[in-house]
GROMACS .gro file of C-alpha atoms in nm:
model
  379
    1MET     CA    1  -0.946   0.871   1.913
    2THR     CA    2  -1.009   1.241   1.867
    3SER     CA    3  -1.352   1.396   1.834
    4GLY     CA    4  -1.442   1.665   1.586
    5THR     CA    5  -1.701   1.823   1.365
    6ASP     CA    6  -1.936   1.653   1.125
    7PRO     CA    7  -1.723   1.507   0.843
    8ARG     CA    8  -1.989   1.622   0.596
    9THR     CA    9  -1.838   1.973   0.636
   10ALA     CA   10  -1.510   1.852   0.484
   11PRO     CA   11  -1.326   2.097   0.258
   12SER     CA   12  -1.407   2.020  -0.101
   13TRP     CA   13  -1.127   1.922  -0.334
   14PRO     CA   14  -1.080   2.184  -0.608
   15ASP     CA   15  -1.146   2.096  -0.970
   16LEU     CA   16  -0.788   2.115  -1.095
   17PRO     CA   17  -0.673   2.097  -1.457
   18GLU     CA   18  -0.452   1.801  -1.542
   19VAL     CA   19  -0.133   2.009  -1.550
   20ALA     CA   20  -0.202   2.136  -1.198
   21ARG     CA   21  -0.250   1.781  -1.075
   22ASP     CA   22   0.079   1.685  -1.238
   23VAL     CA   23   0.262   1.967  -1.059
   24LEU     CA   24   0.108   1.882  -0.723
   25LEU     CA   25   0.191   1.515  -0.768
   26GLU     CA   26   0.552   1.595  -0.857
   27VAL     CA   27   0.603   1.786  -0.532
   28LEU     CA   28   0.401   1.534  -0.333
   29ILE     CA   29   0.615   1.238  -0.441
   30HIS     CA   30   0.958   1.399  -0.475
   31GLY     CA   31   0.942   1.661  -0.202
   32ALA     CA   32   0.982   2.038  -0.195
   33MET     CA   33   1.150   2.191  -0.497
   34PRO     CA   34   1.179   2.527  -0.675
   35ARG     CA   35   0.965   2.628  -0.969
   36ALA     CA   36   1.253   2.598  -1.216
   37GLU     CA   37   1.309   2.236  -1.120
   38ILE     CA   38   0.940   2.153  -1.149
   39ALA     CA   39   0.927   2.317  -1.493
   40ALA     CA   40   1.228   2.114  -1.609
   41ARG     CA   41   1.089   1.786  -1.477
   42LEU     CA   42   0.747   1.834  -1.641
   43HIS     CA   43   0.870   2.019  -1.952
   44LEU     CA   44   0.653   2.322  -1.876
   45SER     CA   45   0.714   2.681  -1.980
   46ARG     CA   46   0.779   2.934  -1.706
   47PRO     CA   47   0.452   3.126  -1.771
   48THR     CA   48   0.249   2.803  -1.757
   49LEU     CA   49   0.414   2.691  -1.436
   50THR     CA   50   0.367   3.034  -1.277
   51ARG     CA   51  -0.005   3.023  -1.358
   52VAL     CA   52  -0.043   2.667  -1.231
   53THR     CA   53   0.146   2.716  -0.906
   54ARG     CA   54  -0.053   3.031  -0.836
   55THR     CA   55  -0.371   2.823  -0.863
   56LEU     CA   56  -0.233   2.558  -0.628
   57VAL     CA   57  -0.120   2.817  -0.374
   58LEU     CA   58  -0.455   2.996  -0.385
   59ASN     CA   59  -0.630   2.663  -0.324
   60GLY     CA   60  -0.411   2.600  -0.022
   61LEU     CA   61  -0.242   2.290  -0.168
   62LEU     CA   62   0.108   2.435  -0.212
   63VAL     CA   63   0.288   2.688   0.005
   64GLU     CA   64   0.601   2.889  -0.059
   65GLY     CA   65   0.880   2.817   0.186
   66GLU     CA   66   1.246   2.884   0.249
   67THR     CA   67   1.504   2.947  -0.021
   68GLN     CA   68   1.772   2.690  -0.105
   69LEU     CA   69   2.075   2.684  -0.331
   70ARG     CA   70   1.993   2.386  -0.555
   71SER     CA   71   2.303   2.402  -0.777
   72SER     CA   72   2.665   2.514  -0.759
   73THR     CA   73   2.585   2.821  -0.969
   74GLY     CA   74   2.300   3.066  -0.965
   75ARG     CA   75   2.090   3.225  -0.694
   76PRO     CA   76   1.899   3.052  -0.410
   77SER     CA   77   1.552   2.940  -0.520
   78GLU     CA   78   1.226   2.964  -0.329
   79MET     CA   79   1.094   2.618  -0.248
   80LEU     CA   80   0.737   2.502  -0.300
   81HIS     CA   81   0.599   2.259  -0.040
   82VAL     CA   82   0.279   2.057  -0.023
   83ARG     CA   83   0.061   2.198   0.252
   84GLY     CA   84  -0.011   1.871   0.427
   85ASP     CA   85  -0.267   2.000   0.675
   86SER     CA   86  -0.491   2.137   0.400
   87HIS     CA   87  -0.679   1.807   0.370
   88HIS     CA   88  -0.724   1.492   0.577
   89PHE     CA   89  -0.806   1.140   0.465
   90LEU     CA   90  -0.935   0.832   0.646
   91GLY     CA   91  -0.785   0.495   0.560
   92VAL     CA   92  -0.945   0.168   0.673
   93LYS     CA   93  -0.812  -0.187   0.654
   94LEU     CA   94  -1.062  -0.469   0.715
   95THR     CA   95  -0.956  -0.813   0.835
   96ALA     CA   96  -1.176  -1.108   0.925
   97ASP     CA   97  -1.238  -0.969   1.273
   98ARG     CA   98  -1.086  -0.620   1.310
   99LEU     CA   99  -1.100  -0.270   1.170
  100TYR     CA  100  -0.775  -0.076   1.152
  101ALA     CA  101  -0.802   0.292   1.065
  102ALA     CA  102  -0.562   0.581   1.019
  103VAL     CA  103  -0.616   0.948   0.944
  104THR     CA  104  -0.343   1.114   0.740
  105ASP     CA  105  -0.275   1.455   0.596
  106LEU     CA  106  -0.226   1.519   0.226
  107THR     CA  107   0.133   1.391   0.243
  108ALA     CA  108   0.014   1.058   0.392
  109GLN     CA  109   0.161   1.140   0.733
  110VAL     CA  110  -0.044   0.966   1.002
  111VAL     CA  111  -0.209   1.200   1.254
  112ASP     CA  112  -0.435   0.951   1.435
  113THR     CA  113  -0.515   0.579   1.444
  114VAL     CA  114  -0.802   0.354   1.549
  115ASP     CA  115  -0.808  -0.022   1.614
  116GLN     CA  116  -1.143  -0.190   1.681
  117PRO     CA  117  -1.291  -0.540   1.668
  118LEU     CA  118  -1.558  -0.571   1.400
  119ARG     CA  119  -1.908  -0.568   1.547
  120SER     CA  120  -2.000  -0.828   1.287
  121THR     CA  121  -1.909  -0.917   0.930
  122ASP     CA  122  -2.252  -0.826   0.794
  123PRO     CA  123  -2.188  -0.561   0.525
  124ALA     CA  124  -2.444  -0.319   0.669
  125ASP     CA  125  -2.283  -0.343   1.013
  126VAL     CA  126  -1.935  -0.288   0.869
  127VAL     CA  127  -2.054   0.016   0.676
  128ALA     CA  128  -2.213   0.157   0.991
  129GLN     CA  129  -1.896   0.098   1.191
  130ILE     CA  130  -1.676   0.273   0.932
  131ALA     CA  131  -1.926   0.561   0.922
  132ASP     CA  132  -1.908   0.589   1.302
  133VAL     CA  133  -1.528   0.607   1.288
  134ALA     CA  134  -1.543   0.871   1.015
  135ALA     CA  135  -1.787   1.080   1.217
  136THR     CA  136  -1.532   1.120   1.498
  137PHE     CA  137  -1.284   1.301   1.276
  138PRO     CA  138  -1.332   1.656   1.147
  139ALA     CA  139  -1.336   1.760   0.785
  140LEU     CA  140  -1.237   1.444   0.598
  141THR     CA  141  -1.179   1.499   0.227
  142ALA     CA  142  -1.209   1.132   0.130
  143ILE     CA  143  -1.209   0.775   0.263
  144GLY     CA  144  -1.012   0.476   0.135
  145VAL     CA  145  -1.102   0.119   0.237
  146THR     CA  146  -0.887  -0.187   0.165
  147LEU     CA  147  -0.941  -0.557   0.220
  148GLY     CA  148  -0.820  -0.890   0.095
  149GLY     CA  149  -1.031  -0.992  -0.200
  150ILE     CA  150  -1.139  -0.904  -0.551
  151VAL     CA  151  -1.267  -0.548  -0.600
  152HIS     CA  152  -1.421  -0.409  -0.919
  153HIS     CA  153  -1.493  -0.034  -0.935
  154GLY     CA  154  -1.565  -0.011  -0.564
  155GLU     CA  155  -1.771  -0.331  -0.545
  156VAL     CA  156  -1.630  -0.621  -0.346
  157ALA     CA  157  -1.683  -0.908  -0.588
  158GLN     CA  158  -1.543  -1.159  -0.341
  159ALA     CA  159  -1.384  -1.144   0.005
  160GLU     CA  160  -1.366  -1.498   0.140
  161PHE     CA  161  -1.252  -1.409   0.490
  162LEU     CA  162  -1.557  -1.183   0.537
  163GLY     CA  163  -1.795  -1.412   0.347
  164TRP     CA  164  -1.882  -1.132   0.105
  165VAL     CA  165  -1.993  -1.165  -0.257
  166ASN     CA  166  -2.092  -0.866  -0.474
  167VAL     CA  167  -2.107  -0.610  -0.193
  168PRO     CA  168  -2.135  -0.248  -0.324
  169LEU     CA  169  -1.913  -0.122  -0.045
  170ARG     CA  170  -1.809   0.208  -0.202
  171ASP     CA  171  -2.162   0.317  -0.288
  172ASP     CA  172  -2.290   0.211   0.054
  173LEU     CA  173  -2.020   0.411   0.230
  174VAL     CA  174  -2.082   0.721   0.020
  175ALA     CA  175  -2.450   0.695   0.107
  176ALA     CA  176  -2.372   0.651   0.478
  177THR     CA  177  -2.106   0.922   0.511
  178ALA     CA  178  -2.158   1.169   0.223
  179ILE     CA  179  -1.778   1.151   0.183
  180PRO     CA  180  -1.610   1.049  -0.146
  181THR     CA  181  -1.480   0.694  -0.103
  182ALA     CA  182  -1.245   0.453  -0.280
  183VAL     CA  183  -1.226   0.077  -0.220
  184ASP     CA  184  -0.952  -0.156  -0.341
  185ASN     CA  185  -0.763  -0.478  -0.278
  186ASP     CA  186  -0.532  -0.431   0.020
  187VAL     CA  187  -0.209  -0.538  -0.151
  188GLN     CA  188  -0.279  -0.319  -0.454
  189ALA     CA  189  -0.340  -0.023  -0.223
  190LEU     CA  190  -0.024  -0.094  -0.025
  191THR     CA  191   0.178  -0.112  -0.348
  192SER     CA  192   0.042   0.225  -0.456
  193ALA     CA  193   0.115   0.374  -0.114
  194GLU     CA  194   0.476   0.256  -0.121
  195HIS     CA  195   0.513   0.384  -0.477
  196TRP     CA  196   0.392   0.734  -0.392
  197PHE     CA  197   0.481   0.779  -0.028
  198GLY     CA  198   0.721   0.503   0.076
  199ALA     CA  199   1.029   0.308  -0.020
  200GLY     CA  200   0.930   0.303  -0.388
  201ALA     CA  201   0.867   0.676  -0.426
  202GLY     CA  202   0.970   0.796  -0.770
  203LEU     CA  203   1.059   0.451  -0.908
  204SER     CA  204   0.934   0.349  -1.250
  205SER     CA  205   0.929  -0.023  -1.167
  206MET     CA  206   0.903  -0.229  -0.851
  207VAL     CA  207   0.753  -0.543  -0.705
  208LEU     CA  208   0.596  -0.559  -0.360
  209ILE     CA  209   0.562  -0.897  -0.189
  210THR     CA  210   0.369  -0.943   0.136
  211VAL     CA  211   0.389  -1.248   0.360
  212GLY     CA  212   0.158  -1.338   0.644
  213ALA     CA  213  -0.193  -1.484   0.653
  214GLY     CA  214  -0.170  -1.478   0.274
  215VAL     CA  215   0.095  -1.418   0.012
  216GLY     CA  216   0.037  -1.099  -0.184
  217CYS     CA  217   0.203  -0.927  -0.477
  218GLY     CA  218   0.178  -0.583  -0.634
  219VAL     CA  219   0.363  -0.460  -0.942
  220ILE     CA  220   0.456  -0.116  -1.075
  221VAL     CA  221   0.558  -0.091  -1.443
  222ASP     CA  222   0.637   0.238  -1.620
  223GLY     CA  223   0.533   0.422  -1.306
  224LYS     CA  224   0.183   0.269  -1.305
  225LEU     CA  225   0.013   0.006  -1.091
  226VAL     CA  226  -0.050  -0.312  -1.289
  227ARG     CA  227  -0.413  -0.420  -1.295
  228GLY     CA  228  -0.522  -0.739  -1.467
  229ALA     CA  229  -0.782  -0.759  -1.741
  230HIS     CA  230  -1.029  -0.914  -1.495
  231GLY     CA  231  -0.951  -0.681  -1.207
  232LEU     CA  232  -0.729  -0.935  -1.034
  233PRO     CA  233  -0.404  -0.833  -0.867
  234PRO     CA  234  -0.081  -1.006  -0.974
  235ARG     CA  235  -0.058  -1.352  -0.819
  236LEU     CA  236   0.267  -1.531  -0.744
  237ALA     CA  237   0.161  -1.738  -0.443
  238HIS     CA  238   0.118  -2.060  -0.639
  239ILE     CA  239   0.452  -2.064  -0.817
  240LEU     CA  240   0.599  -2.413  -0.789
  241VAL     CA  241   0.879  -2.455  -0.536
  242ASP     CA  242   0.897  -2.834  -0.494
  243PRO     CA  243   0.674  -3.081  -0.686
  244SER     CA  244   0.695  -3.322  -0.393
  245GLY     CA  245   0.600  -3.058  -0.136
  246PRO     CA  246   0.280  -3.019   0.071
  247LEU     CA  247  -0.061  -2.928  -0.065
  248CYS     CA  248  -0.198  -2.578  -0.039
  249GLY     CA  249  -0.564  -2.493   0.020
  250TYR     CA  250  -0.630  -2.504  -0.354
  251GLY     CA  251  -0.478  -2.851  -0.392
  252HIS     CA  252  -0.155  -2.733  -0.555
  253ARG     CA  253   0.140  -2.939  -0.445
  254GLY     CA  254   0.461  -2.767  -0.340
  255CYS     CA  255   0.364  -2.412  -0.436
  256ALA     CA  256   0.499  -2.109  -0.249
  257SER     CA  257   0.179  -2.060  -0.047
  258SER     CA  258   0.194  -2.420   0.081
  259TYR     CA  259   0.511  -2.317   0.269
  260LEU     CA  260   0.466  -1.947   0.337
  261MET     CA  261   0.124  -1.874   0.485
  262THR     CA  262   0.145  -1.839   0.862
  263HIS     CA  263  -0.138  -2.080   0.942
  264VAL     CA  264   0.026  -2.344   0.721
  265MET     CA  265   0.354  -2.296   0.905
  266LEU     CA  266   0.193  -2.312   1.251
  267ARG     CA  267  -0.005  -2.630   1.188
  268GLN     CA  268   0.324  -2.812   1.136
  269LEU     CA  269   0.438  -2.732   1.491
  270ASP     CA  270   0.344  -2.908   1.814
  271GLY     CA  271   0.147  -2.726   2.080
  272THR     CA  272  -0.051  -2.485   1.856
  273PRO     CA  273   0.185  -2.192   1.911
  274SER     CA  274   0.116  -1.833   1.806
  275TYR     CA  275   0.330  -1.697   1.524
  276GLU     CA  276   0.537  -1.496   1.774
  277GLU     CA  277   0.596  -1.810   1.980
  278ALA     CA  278   0.697  -2.003   1.669
  279VAL     CA  279   0.945  -1.729   1.578
  280GLY     CA  280   1.090  -1.749   1.927
  281ARG     CA  281   1.131  -2.125   1.898
  282ALA     CA  282   1.310  -2.093   1.565
  283LEU     CA  283   1.544  -1.822   1.691
  284ALA     CA  284   1.619  -2.039   1.994
  285GLY     CA  285   1.726  -2.322   1.762
  286ASP     CA  286   1.429  -2.557   1.797
  287PRO     CA  287   1.489  -2.810   1.513
  288GLU     CA  288   1.122  -2.848   1.418
  289ALA     CA  289   1.062  -2.473   1.403
  290ARG     CA  290   1.389  -2.418   1.217
  291ARG     CA  291   1.282  -2.669   0.952
  292VAL     CA  292   0.945  -2.499   0.901
  293PHE     CA  293   1.093  -2.150   0.882
  294ASP     CA  294   1.382  -2.255   0.660
  295ASN     CA  295   1.147  -2.425   0.413
  296ALA     CA  296   0.931  -2.112   0.408
  297GLY     CA  297   1.239  -1.892   0.367
  298TYR     CA  298   1.355  -2.090   0.066
  299ALA     CA  299   1.006  -2.065  -0.089
  300LEU     CA  300   1.010  -1.690  -0.033
  301GLY     CA  301   1.346  -1.668  -0.207
  302VAL     CA  302   1.207  -1.857  -0.508
  303LEU     CA  303   0.917  -1.614  -0.515
  304ILE     CA  304   1.150  -1.313  -0.510
  305GLY     CA  305   1.381  -1.459  -0.774
  306THR     CA  306   1.093  -1.547  -1.005
  307ALA     CA  307   0.942  -1.198  -0.975
  308ALA     CA  308   1.283  -1.045  -1.052
  309ASN     CA  309   1.325  -1.272  -1.356
  310PHE     CA  310   0.988  -1.167  -1.489
  311LEU     CA  311   1.017  -0.790  -1.446
  312ASP     CA  312   1.378  -0.693  -1.367
  313PRO     CA  313   1.242  -0.426  -1.128
  314GLN     CA  314   1.439  -0.141  -0.979
  315LYS     CA  315   1.340  -0.267  -0.635
  316VAL     CA  316   1.168  -0.560  -0.464
  317LEU     CA  317   0.990  -0.457  -0.144
  318LEU     CA  318   0.925  -0.725   0.115
  319THR     CA  319   0.676  -0.660   0.395
  320GLY     CA  320   0.375  -0.802   0.578
  321GLU     CA  321   0.284  -0.931   0.922
  322GLY     CA  322   0.487  -1.248   0.861
  323LEU     CA  323   0.807  -1.055   0.802
  324ALA     CA  324   0.985  -1.220   1.097
  325LEU     CA  325   1.031  -1.513   0.860
  326TYR     CA  326   1.304  -1.316   0.686
  327GLU     CA  327   1.481  -1.242   1.013
  328VAL     CA  328   1.478  -1.609   1.108
  329SER     CA  329   1.580  -1.759   0.773
  330GLU     CA  330   1.751  -1.489   0.569
  331GLY     CA  331   2.017  -1.734   0.456
  332ARG     CA  332   1.759  -1.971   0.311
  333VAL     CA  333   1.580  -1.680   0.143
  334ARG     CA  334   1.909  -1.595  -0.028
  335GLU     CA  335   1.949  -1.959  -0.133
  336GLY     CA  336   1.603  -1.956  -0.288
  337ILE     CA  337   1.684  -1.638  -0.478
  338GLY     CA  338   2.008  -1.789  -0.603
  339ALA     CA  339   1.832  -2.107  -0.715
  340SER     CA  340   1.565  -1.922  -0.915
  341PHE     CA  341   1.710  -1.592  -1.037
  342GLU     CA  342   1.881  -1.626  -1.373
  343ALA     CA  343   2.130  -1.339  -1.334
  344ASP     CA  344   2.353  -1.224  -1.049
  345PRO     CA  345   2.142  -1.198  -0.729
  346ALA     CA  346   2.335  -0.882  -0.645
  347LEU     CA  347   2.126  -0.710  -0.917
  348ILE     CA  348   1.814  -0.746  -0.699
  349ASP     CA  349   1.761  -0.445  -0.474
  350LEU     CA  350   1.574  -0.621  -0.194
  351ASP     CA  351   1.423  -0.373   0.053
  352VAL     CA  352   1.283  -0.533   0.368
  353GLN     CA  353   1.032  -0.292   0.524
  354PRO     CA  354   0.923  -0.304   0.890
  355PHE     CA  355   0.550  -0.357   0.918
  356ASP     CA  356   0.246  -0.334   1.142
  357PHE     CA  357  -0.124  -0.318   1.068
  358SER     CA  358  -0.127   0.062   1.084
  359GLU     CA  359   0.061   0.049   0.751
  360TRP     CA  360  -0.235  -0.131   0.594
  361ALA     CA  361  -0.464   0.145   0.724
  362ARG     CA  362  -0.227   0.417   0.606
  363SER     CA  363  -0.234   0.261   0.259
  364GLY     CA  364  -0.612   0.305   0.264
  365ALA     CA  365  -0.564   0.677   0.323
  366ALA     CA  366  -0.304   0.682   0.044
  367LEU     CA  367  -0.564   0.516  -0.180
  368ALA     CA  368  -0.804   0.800  -0.099
  369ILE     CA  369  -0.534   1.059  -0.173
  370ARG     CA  370  -0.446   0.892  -0.501
  371ALA     CA  371  -0.810   0.865  -0.610
  372THR     CA  372  -0.869   1.230  -0.516
  373LEU     CA  373  -0.572   1.355  -0.715
  374THR     CA  374  -0.666   1.149  -1.020
  375GLN     CA  375  -1.031   1.257  -0.992
  376ASN     CA  376  -1.143   0.896  -0.963
  377LEU     CA  377  -1.383   0.942  -0.670
  378PRO     CA  378  -1.761   0.929  -0.700
  379THR     CA  379  -1.955   1.139  -0.453
   0.00000   0.00000   0.00000
């Protein structure tokens, strides 16, 4: 962990007009490009774009770089880049017993990480611990915190694994750090991060599915994150796979979560193995482990096929700490897709993304970036 100055001295984010935010976002998501290309993409006049880019350059958010020939005709064009080091953001992912944190620049590139056990799950203690982490990094522009649960406007309405109900986490963190803060469901934040800075950058539609301790889903439609009327993220975990299957924790028989969650998989194996040990058994051909992983793989395929039926997305991203399931039982995943997807499975662009917990933390920083750019951050 690096030490630094008081984060309360962070550079303030400029009050940008909407058109300036649009220009910055275009370069942030799609990469460096010349002014003419930005103008064409956003349907802006040359004078307007010149005025806007001048503002962004003066505020240190864009920088002029090398020239490139962007077409077979015409002269080389000067490229505009996002100045990543102009601002830094802290992302935090909370689990039942650990705090994962990452500091990124404006382009969501990770510059430092932290991994700590939680001192306790008491909200005041968690706020103090996050504030202590933030205080070790210089000049943070904003903080983003993610966790599994239901979040409404920065308040954690429910987080079962932490035992929280109606915790005003965002307001408490702003009071403790004096840094603008955003709080959201972890899968929603990860979906947004992949849409802006990852494998879904620039797509107008995609589905993200996470597998691990839980089964999560995030959806992008028309370039926007889908949020339910009651603040709930999309839920696919209880889609029926086999009406004669096992019960899940909610008493649903044969739903996807009754096969897919790691603790459900492990309790079916002798010797109380860790997930890594169970993966090793399955790869070594242990019949019991193969059965558990193959059943879970088929359920995952049904989940993917059903999501593709519903949305017909440009891409389905698969990630999460339980991703080894796909490596073990890819064939059964494909069978599940084939059994549930109405059209040709070849139409599904399935993108399997490597994963570790630092990605959850990075998505918290991406949440802070997104909230900053959209001016959705209370101070």
